[in-house]
Amino acid sequence: MPLIRTLYKLLLLIAIILFGVVMVTLLLRNTMPTQGAGSRLTQLWHRSILVTLGVELKIFGSRENANVLFIPNHISWLDITILGALIPTHFLSKIEVKNWPVIGYLATRAGTLYLERGYHHATIAANSTMRRALEQKHNIVLFAEGTTTQGSPRKFHGRLMQSAIDANSLVQPVAIFYPDETGHSINRKILYIDEMHFLRSAFTILGLKKITAEIYFLEPISAAGKTRNELARYCHDRVIQIIDNKQF
């Protein structure tokens, strides 16, 4: 039964991905405005993936609408699809993703912003690109930990939050939690950490009958008059408060 379920979901996902290629080719031009057919269909596309995977979303709080830098904790690649379903947004990603087959094309056409790590001016260039998007009243999701974790958030880095300060944006922390059957521990089958291969993680998730994801949109803060470190500490403190209360 788990094998049949996995194969069935895999076939549906392939069809959804192929539809996504057609959709972004026709409707998107390397951007993601907060309104319009392109953004609505992109959110619907992400939601169809969640339905296929059996993801049940539980939403707490409300998100801001435009010119917002969202700062979530990062647990799994599934975070991206969940936030993409809930927010018309750009994501910031490492430049290597741009060259991934199919996924790189989808990401780029849907407005993903890229960080070229490893050279001196990478942060300056990324902040400039993010600032321009925010000034156009677009949204950005920034995983400020820089990597996925086992559920307990690491330090949030503030260097890329300069974009929100320069664009006079709102910054909204977002807590993501995948509870297990008890509701008080992380579902370890969702984790995508260390040297885990993507296909191993994907097939593990495909084999699950149901996944619960809790998304907490926390109190936003204006970036005006704040420093990068103040914004990073604020977001980290709000997120870890939720996560610590969930795990006991």
PDB file of C-alpha atoms in Angstrom:
ATOM      1  CA  MET A   1       0.000   0.000   0.000  1.00  0.00           C
ATOM      2  CA  PRO A   2       2.726   2.581   0.817  1.00  0.00           C
ATOM      3  CA  LEU A   3       4.443   1.777  -2.495  1.00  0.00           C
ATOM      4  CA  ILE A   4       1.219   2.244  -4.483  1.00  0.00           C
ATOM      5  CA  ARG A   5       0.560   5.513  -2.633  1.00  0.00           C
ATOM      6  CA  THR A   6       4.077   6.726  -3.392  1.00  0.00           C
ATOM      7  CA  LEU A   7       3.841   5.908  -7.103  1.00  0.00           C
ATOM      8  CA  TYR A   8       0.395   7.490  -7.392  1.00  0.00           C
ATOM      9  CA  LYS A   9       1.602  10.715  -5.770  1.00  0.00           C
ATOM     10  CA  LEU A  10       4.738  10.710  -7.911  1.00  0.00           C
ATOM     11  CA  LEU A  11       2.718  10.533 -11.134  1.00  0.00           C
ATOM     12  CA  LEU A  12       0.485  13.383  -9.963  1.00  0.00           C
ATOM     13  CA  LEU A  13       3.517  15.494  -9.055  1.00  0.00           C
ATOM     14  CA  ILE A  14       5.085  14.961 -12.461  1.00  0.00           C
ATOM     15  CA  ALA A  15       1.860  16.200 -14.085  1.00  0.00           C
ATOM     16  CA  ILE A  16       1.738  19.217 -11.738  1.00  0.00           C
ATOM     17  CA  ILE A  17       5.367  20.093 -12.477  1.00  0.00           C
ATOM     18  CA  LEU A  18       4.774  19.892 -16.230  1.00  0.00           C
ATOM     19  CA  PHE A  19       1.757  22.170 -15.861  1.00  0.00           C
ATOM     20  CA  GLY A  20       3.966  24.543 -13.858  1.00  0.00           C
ATOM     21  CA  VAL A  21       6.471  24.740 -16.699  1.00  0.00           C
ATOM     22  CA  VAL A  22       3.714  25.770 -19.116  1.00  0.00           C
ATOM     23  CA  MET A  23       2.206  28.210 -16.614  1.00  0.00           C
ATOM     24  CA  VAL A  24       5.402  30.113 -15.800  1.00  0.00           C
ATOM     25  CA  THR A  25       6.387  30.224 -19.467  1.00  0.00           C
ATOM     26  CA  LEU A  26       3.098  31.883 -20.420  1.00  0.00           C
ATOM     27  CA  LEU A  27       2.407  34.073 -17.380  1.00  0.00           C
ATOM     28  CA  LEU A  28       5.602  34.939 -15.524  1.00  0.00           C
ATOM     29  CA  ARG A  29       8.693  36.893 -16.496  1.00  0.00           C
ATOM     30  CA  ASN A  30      11.163  36.323 -13.659  1.00  0.00           C
ATOM     31  CA  THR A  31       9.022  38.218 -11.181  1.00  0.00           C
ATOM     32  CA  MET A  32       6.259  37.649  -8.631  1.00  0.00           C
ATOM     33  CA  PRO A  33       3.906  40.604  -8.025  1.00  0.00           C
ATOM     34  CA  THR A  34       1.462  40.397  -5.149  1.00  0.00           C
ATOM     35  CA  GLN A  35      -1.540  40.533  -7.487  1.00  0.00           C
ATOM     36  CA  GLY A  36      -2.520  39.223 -10.895  1.00  0.00           C
ATOM     37  CA  ALA A  37      -3.172  35.908 -12.618  1.00  0.00           C
ATOM     38  CA  GLY A  38       0.451  34.808 -12.435  1.00  0.00           C
ATOM     39  CA  SER A  39       0.720  35.114  -8.672  1.00  0.00           C
ATOM     40  CA  ARG A  40      -2.708  33.547  -8.076  1.00  0.00           C
ATOM     41  CA  LEU A  41      -1.940  30.576 -10.295  1.00  0.00           C
ATOM     42  CA  THR A  42       1.468  30.133  -8.691  1.00  0.00           C
ATOM     43  CA  GLN A  43      -0.129  29.928  -5.252  1.00  0.00           C
ATOM     44  CA  LEU A  44      -2.701  27.467  -6.612  1.00  0.00           C
ATOM     45  CA  TRP A  45       0.141  25.412  -8.118  1.00  0.00           C
ATOM     46  CA  HIS A  46       1.877  25.192  -4.741  1.00  0.00           C
ATOM     47  CA  ARG A  47      -1.416  24.245  -3.085  1.00  0.00           C
ATOM     48  CA  SER A  48      -1.952  21.437  -5.566  1.00  0.00           C
ATOM     49  CA  ILE A  49       1.419  20.002  -4.548  1.00  0.00           C
ATOM     50  CA  LEU A  50       0.413  20.172  -0.893  1.00  0.00           C
ATOM     51  CA  VAL A  51      -2.890  18.408  -1.610  1.00  0.00           C
ATOM     52  CA  THR A  52      -1.051  15.690  -3.517  1.00  0.00           C
ATOM     53  CA  LEU A  53       1.393  15.178  -0.644  1.00  0.00           C
ATOM     54  CA  GLY A  54      -1.408  15.055   1.912  1.00  0.00           C
ATOM     55  CA  VAL A  55      -0.308  18.201   3.752  1.00  0.00           C
ATOM     56  CA  GLU A  56      -2.849  19.686   6.156  1.00  0.00           C
ATOM     57  CA  LEU A  57      -2.124  23.333   6.967  1.00  0.00           C
ATOM     58  CA  LYS A  58      -3.013  24.930  10.279  1.00  0.00           C
ATOM     59  CA  ILE A  59      -2.614  28.708  10.041  1.00  0.00           C
ATOM     60  CA  PHE A  60      -2.276  30.997  13.058  1.00  0.00           C
ATOM     61  CA  GLY A  61      -2.209  34.783  12.811  1.00  0.00           C
ATOM     62  CA  SER A  62      -2.404  36.748   9.580  1.00  0.00           C
ATOM     63  CA  ARG A  63       0.208  37.822   7.090  1.00  0.00           C
ATOM     64  CA  GLU A  64       0.904  41.305   5.819  1.00  0.00           C
ATOM     65  CA  ASN A  65       0.129  41.863   2.147  1.00  0.00           C
ATOM     66  CA  ALA A  66       2.880  43.781   0.340  1.00  0.00           C
ATOM     67  CA  ASN A  67       6.355  45.249   0.749  1.00  0.00           C
ATOM     68  CA  VAL A  68       7.108  42.621   3.413  1.00  0.00           C
ATOM     69  CA  LEU A  69      10.265  40.686   4.217  1.00  0.00           C
ATOM     70  CA  PHE A  70       9.102  37.394   5.741  1.00  0.00           C
ATOM     71  CA  ILE A  71      11.590  35.661   8.051  1.00  0.00           C
ATOM     72  CA  PRO A  72      10.696  31.998   8.745  1.00  0.00           C
ATOM     73  CA  ASN A  73      12.660  29.226  10.386  1.00  0.00           C
ATOM     74  CA  HIS A  74      13.748  26.508   7.967  1.00  0.00           C
ATOM     75  CA  ILE A  75      13.157  22.772   8.466  1.00  0.00           C
ATOM     76  CA  SER A  76      12.537  21.192   5.073  1.00  0.00           C
ATOM     77  CA  TRP A  77      12.294  21.869   1.350  1.00  0.00           C
ATOM     78  CA  LEU A  78       8.565  21.522   1.993  1.00  0.00           C
ATOM     79  CA  ASP A  79       8.699  24.952   3.703  1.00  0.00           C
ATOM     80  CA  ILE A  80       9.075  26.579   0.296  1.00  0.00           C
ATOM     81  CA  THR A  81       5.945  25.007  -1.164  1.00  0.00           C
ATOM     82  CA  ILE A  82       3.929  25.828   1.960  1.00  0.00           C
ATOM     83  CA  LEU A  83       4.963  29.486   2.009  1.00  0.00           C
ATOM     84  CA  GLY A  84       4.543  29.702  -1.760  1.00  0.00           C
ATOM     85  CA  ALA A  85       0.958  28.535  -1.330  1.00  0.00           C
ATOM     86  CA  LEU A  86       0.234  31.150   1.330  1.00  0.00           C
ATOM     87  CA  ILE A  87       2.171  34.189   0.100  1.00  0.00           C
ATOM     88  CA  PRO A  88       2.713  35.718  -3.355  1.00  0.00           C
ATOM     89  CA  THR A  89       6.448  36.100  -2.883  1.00  0.00           C
ATOM     90  CA  HIS A  90       9.981  35.996  -4.149  1.00  0.00           C
ATOM     91  CA  PHE A  91      12.324  33.528  -2.464  1.00  0.00           C
ATOM     92  CA  LEU A  92      16.026  34.123  -1.948  1.00  0.00           C
ATOM     93  CA  SER A  93      18.075  31.085  -2.939  1.00  0.00           C
ATOM     94  CA  LYS A  94      21.652  30.036  -3.551  1.00  0.00           C
ATOM     95  CA  ILE A  95      22.734  30.581  -7.156  1.00  0.00           C
ATOM     96  CA  GLU A  96      23.238  26.843  -7.747  1.00  0.00           C
ATOM     97  CA  VAL A  97      19.462  26.320  -7.788  1.00  0.00           C
ATOM     98  CA  LYS A  98      19.250  28.371 -10.985  1.00  0.00           C
ATOM     99  CA  ASN A  99      21.005  25.580 -12.903  1.00  0.00           C
ATOM    100  CA  TRP A 100      18.953  22.678 -11.542  1.00  0.00           C
ATOM    101  CA  PRO A 101      16.988  20.892 -14.307  1.00  0.00           C
ATOM    102  CA  VAL A 102      13.326  21.981 -14.463  1.00  0.00           C
ATOM    103  CA  ILE A 103      13.287  23.257 -10.856  1.00  0.00           C
ATOM    104  CA  GLY A 104      15.776  26.001 -11.700  1.00  0.00           C
ATOM    105  CA  TYR A 105      13.662  27.126 -14.646  1.00  0.00           C
ATOM    106  CA  LEU A 106      10.486  27.150 -12.544  1.00  0.00           C
ATOM    107  CA  ALA A 107      12.180  29.046  -9.720  1.00  0.00           C
ATOM    108  CA  THR A 108      13.699  31.679 -11.986  1.00  0.00           C
ATOM    109  CA  ARG A 109      10.526  32.355 -13.959  1.00  0.00           C
ATOM    110  CA  ALA A 110       8.608  32.623 -10.664  1.00  0.00           C
ATOM    111  CA  GLY A 111      10.878  35.431  -9.508  1.00  0.00           C
ATOM    112  CA  THR A 112      13.408  33.683  -7.267  1.00  0.00           C
ATOM    113  CA  LEU A 113      16.245  36.005  -6.274  1.00  0.00           C
ATOM    114  CA  TYR A 114      19.715  34.501  -6.142  1.00  0.00           C
ATOM    115  CA  LEU A 115      22.647  34.911  -3.795  1.00  0.00           C
ATOM    116  CA  GLU A 116      26.066  34.295  -5.319  1.00  0.00           C
ATOM    117  CA  ARG A 117      27.959  33.191  -2.253  1.00  0.00           C
ATOM    118  CA  GLY A 118      31.724  33.145  -2.082  1.00  0.00           C
ATOM    119  CA  TYR A 119      32.730  36.606  -3.246  1.00  0.00           C
ATOM    120  CA  HIS A 120      33.157  39.872  -1.391  1.00  0.00           C
ATOM    121  CA  HIS A 121      30.259  41.864  -2.834  1.00  0.00           C
ATOM    122  CA  ALA A 122      27.668  39.045  -2.805  1.00  0.00           C
ATOM    123  CA  THR A 123      25.754  40.424   0.185  1.00  0.00           C
ATOM    124  CA  ILE A 124      25.737  43.963  -1.208  1.00  0.00           C
ATOM    125  CA  ALA A 125      24.418  42.729  -4.557  1.00  0.00           C
ATOM    126  CA  ALA A 126      21.733  40.565  -2.933  1.00  0.00           C
ATOM    127  CA  ASN A 127      20.581  43.405  -0.672  1.00  0.00           C
ATOM    128  CA  SER A 128      20.312  45.694  -3.682  1.00  0.00           C
ATOM    129  CA  THR A 129      18.235  43.163  -5.636  1.00  0.00           C
ATOM    130  CA  MET A 130      15.967  42.537  -2.654  1.00  0.00           C
ATOM    131  CA  ARG A 131      15.542  46.264  -1.986  1.00  0.00           C
ATOM    132  CA  ARG A 132      14.348  46.865  -5.553  1.00  0.00           C
ATOM    133  CA  ALA A 133      11.763  44.096  -5.252  1.00  0.00           C
ATOM    134  CA  LEU A 134      10.481  45.432  -1.929  1.00  0.00           C
ATOM    135  CA  GLU A 135      10.290  48.979  -3.308  1.00  0.00           C
ATOM    136  CA  GLN A 136       8.034  47.608  -6.053  1.00  0.00           C
ATOM    137  CA  LYS A 137       5.696  46.475  -3.229  1.00  0.00           C
ATOM    138  CA  HIS A 138       6.618  42.824  -3.708  1.00  0.00           C
ATOM    139  CA  ASN A 139       7.245  40.314  -0.911  1.00  0.00           C
ATOM    140  CA  ILE A 140      10.373  38.279  -0.148  1.00  0.00           C
ATOM    141  CA  VAL A 141      10.894  35.161   1.959  1.00  0.00           C
ATOM    142  CA  LEU A 142      14.352  35.003   3.534  1.00  0.00           C
ATOM    143  CA  PHE A 143      15.506  31.917   5.429  1.00  0.00           C
ATOM    144  CA  ALA A 144      17.821  33.821   7.734  1.00  0.00           C
ATOM    145  CA  GLU A 145      19.375  30.732   9.339  1.00  0.00           C
ATOM    146  CA  GLY A 146      21.074  30.011   6.034  1.00  0.00           C
ATOM    147  CA  THR A 147      20.322  26.275   6.268  1.00  0.00           C
ATOM    148  CA  THR A 148      17.722  23.793   7.441  1.00  0.00           C
ATOM    149  CA  THR A 149      17.657  22.641  11.064  1.00  0.00           C
ATOM    150  CA  GLN A 150      16.246  19.814  13.171  1.00  0.00           C
ATOM    151  CA  GLY A 151      13.432  22.027  14.418  1.00  0.00           C
ATOM    152  CA  SER A 152      15.139  24.307  16.938  1.00  0.00           C
ATOM    153  CA  PRO A 153      16.028  27.561  15.155  1.00  0.00           C
ATOM    154  CA  ARG A 154      19.663  28.569  14.880  1.00  0.00           C
ATOM    155  CA  LYS A 155      20.892  32.158  14.913  1.00  0.00           C
ATOM    156  CA  PHE A 156      19.135  34.383  12.372  1.00  0.00           C
ATOM    157  CA  HIS A 157      21.682  36.322  10.325  1.00  0.00           C
ATOM    158  CA  GLY A 158      20.804  39.957   9.755  1.00  0.00           C
ATOM    159  CA  ARG A 159      23.073  40.955   6.898  1.00  0.00           C
ATOM    160  CA  LEU A 160      20.383  40.494   4.222  1.00  0.00           C
ATOM    161  CA  MET A 161      17.775  42.318   6.293  1.00  0.00           C
ATOM    162  CA  GLN A 162      19.443  45.565   5.248  1.00  0.00           C
ATOM    163  CA  SER A 163      17.180  45.409   2.196  1.00  0.00           C
ATOM    164  CA  ALA A 164      14.097  45.923   4.386  1.00  0.00           C
ATOM    165  CA  ILE A 165      15.722  48.883   6.137  1.00  0.00           C
ATOM    166  CA  ASP A 166      16.645  50.505   2.815  1.00  0.00           C
ATOM    167  CA  ALA A 167      13.157  49.879   1.379  1.00  0.00           C
ATOM    168  CA  ASN A 168      11.363  50.991   4.562  1.00  0.00           C
ATOM    169  CA  SER A 169       9.553  47.655   4.650  1.00  0.00           C
ATOM    170  CA  LEU A 170       7.763  45.585   7.228  1.00  0.00           C
ATOM    171  CA  VAL A 171       9.529  42.499   8.557  1.00  0.00           C
ATOM    172  CA  GLN A 172       7.290  39.616   9.645  1.00  0.00           C
ATOM    173  CA  PRO A 173       8.630  36.533  11.453  1.00  0.00           C
ATOM    174  CA  VAL A 174       7.025  33.197  10.605  1.00  0.00           C
ATOM    175  CA  ALA A 175       7.269  30.042  12.726  1.00  0.00           C
ATOM    176  CA  ILE A 176       6.981  26.683  10.955  1.00  0.00           C
ATOM    177  CA  PHE A 177       6.397  23.470  12.884  1.00  0.00           C
ATOM    178  CA  TYR A 178       5.615  19.928  11.742  1.00  0.00           C
ATOM    179  CA  PRO A 179       4.165  18.061  14.735  1.00  0.00           C
ATOM    180  CA  ASP A 180       4.355  14.303  15.107  1.00  0.00           C
ATOM    181  CA  GLU A 181       1.486  12.175  16.389  1.00  0.00           C
ATOM    182  CA  THR A 182       1.855  13.578  19.918  1.00  0.00           C
ATOM    183  CA  GLY A 183       1.669  17.170  18.722  1.00  0.00           C
ATOM    184  CA  HIS A 184       4.614  18.142  20.924  1.00  0.00           C
ATOM    185  CA  SER A 185       7.643  16.907  18.991  1.00  0.00           C
ATOM    186  CA  ILE A 186       8.938  17.516  15.483  1.00  0.00           C
ATOM    187  CA  ASN A 187       7.980  14.989  12.809  1.00  0.00           C
ATOM    188  CA  ARG A 188      11.478  13.778  11.997  1.00  0.00           C
ATOM    189  CA  LYS A 189      10.383  12.282   8.666  1.00  0.00           C
ATOM    190  CA  ILE A 190       9.991  15.837   7.354  1.00  0.00           C
ATOM    191  CA  LEU A 191      13.531  16.925   8.194  1.00  0.00           C
ATOM    192  CA  TYR A 192      15.914  17.725   5.343  1.00  0.00           C
ATOM    193  CA  ILE A 193      19.271  18.209   7.016  1.00  0.00           C
ATOM    194  CA  ASP A 194      23.016  17.584   6.805  1.00  0.00           C
ATOM    195  CA  GLU A 195      24.016  15.521   3.761  1.00  0.00           C
ATOM    196  CA  MET A 196      20.580  14.007   3.156  1.00  0.00           C
ATOM    197  CA  HIS A 197      19.938  13.473  -0.547  1.00  0.00           C
ATOM    198  CA  PHE A 198      16.892  15.287  -1.910  1.00  0.00           C
ATOM    199  CA  LEU A 199      15.449  12.165  -3.535  1.00  0.00           C
ATOM    200  CA  ARG A 200      15.643  10.255  -0.254  1.00  0.00           C
ATOM    201  CA  SER A 201      13.759  13.040   1.505  1.00  0.00           C
ATOM    202  CA  ALA A 202      11.227  13.356  -1.325  1.00  0.00           C
ATOM    203  CA  PHE A 203      10.363   9.653  -1.386  1.00  0.00           C
ATOM    204  CA  THR A 204      10.077   9.571   2.410  1.00  0.00           C
ATOM    205  CA  ILE A 205       7.540  12.399   2.262  1.00  0.00           C
ATOM    206  CA  LEU A 206       5.727  10.819  -0.700  1.00  0.00           C
ATOM    207  CA  GLY A 207       5.261   7.674   1.377  1.00  0.00           C
ATOM    208  CA  LEU A 208       3.523   9.454   4.236  1.00  0.00           C
ATOM    209  CA  LYS A 209      -0.251   9.263   4.376  1.00  0.00           C
ATOM    210  CA  LYS A 210      -0.700  12.635   6.065  1.00  0.00           C
ATOM    211  CA  ILE A 211       1.492  15.578   7.072  1.00  0.00           C
ATOM    212  CA  THR A 212       0.443  18.330   9.436  1.00  0.00           C
ATOM    213  CA  ALA A 213       2.137  21.718   9.154  1.00  0.00           C
ATOM    214  CA  GLU A 214       1.544  24.572  11.583  1.00  0.00           C
ATOM    215  CA  ILE A 215       2.318  28.061  10.289  1.00  0.00           C
ATOM    216  CA  TYR A 216       2.399  31.002  12.690  1.00  0.00           C
ATOM    217  CA  PHE A 217       2.397  34.519  11.198  1.00  0.00           C
ATOM    218  CA  LEU A 218       3.798  36.565  14.067  1.00  0.00           C
ATOM    219  CA  GLU A 219       3.690  40.269  14.888  1.00  0.00           C
ATOM    220  CA  PRO A 220       5.370  42.293  12.113  1.00  0.00           C
ATOM    221  CA  ILE A 221       7.801  45.087  12.851  1.00  0.00           C
ATOM    222  CA  SER A 222       8.747  48.144  10.802  1.00  0.00           C
ATOM    223  CA  ALA A 223      12.365  48.109   9.651  1.00  0.00           C
ATOM    224  CA  ALA A 224      12.515  51.912   9.849  1.00  0.00           C
ATOM    225  CA  GLY A 225      15.043  53.052  12.424  1.00  0.00           C
ATOM    226  CA  LYS A 226      16.165  49.505  13.228  1.00  0.00           C
ATOM    227  CA  THR A 227      19.537  47.863  12.724  1.00  0.00           C
ATOM    228  CA  ARG A 228      19.981  44.530  10.942  1.00  0.00           C
ATOM    229  CA  ASN A 229      20.892  42.821  14.193  1.00  0.00           C
ATOM    230  CA  GLU A 230      17.834  44.217  15.966  1.00  0.00           C
ATOM    231  CA  LEU A 231      15.580  42.837  13.229  1.00  0.00           C
ATOM    232  CA  ALA A 232      17.329  39.463  13.312  1.00  0.00           C
ATOM    233  CA  ARG A 233      17.045  39.174  17.103  1.00  0.00           C
ATOM    234  CA  TYR A 234      13.399  40.207  17.055  1.00  0.00           C
ATOM    235  CA  CYS A 235      12.488  37.570  14.467  1.00  0.00           C
ATOM    236  CA  HIS A 236      14.542  34.843  16.117  1.00  0.00           C
ATOM    237  CA  ASP A 237      13.076  35.528  19.560  1.00  0.00           C
ATOM    238  CA  ARG A 238       9.488  35.470  18.290  1.00  0.00           C
ATOM    239  CA  VAL A 239       9.968  32.276  16.293  1.00  0.00           C
ATOM    240  CA  ILE A 240      11.845  30.342  18.965  1.00  0.00           C
ATOM    241  CA  GLN A 241       9.191  31.282  21.527  1.00  0.00           C
ATOM    242  CA  ILE A 242       6.615  29.442  19.409  1.00  0.00           C
ATOM    243  CA  ILE A 243       8.866  26.459  18.694  1.00  0.00           C
ATOM    244  CA  ASP A 244       9.954  26.044  22.324  1.00  0.00           C
ATOM    245  CA  ASN A 245       6.325  26.135  23.471  1.00  0.00           C
ATOM    246  CA  LYS A 246       5.441  23.435  20.945  1.00  0.00           C
ATOM    247  CA  GLN A 247       8.154  20.983  21.995  1.00  0.00           C
ATOM    248  CA  PHE A 248       7.945  19.594  25.522  1.00  0.00           C
TER     249      PHE A 248
END
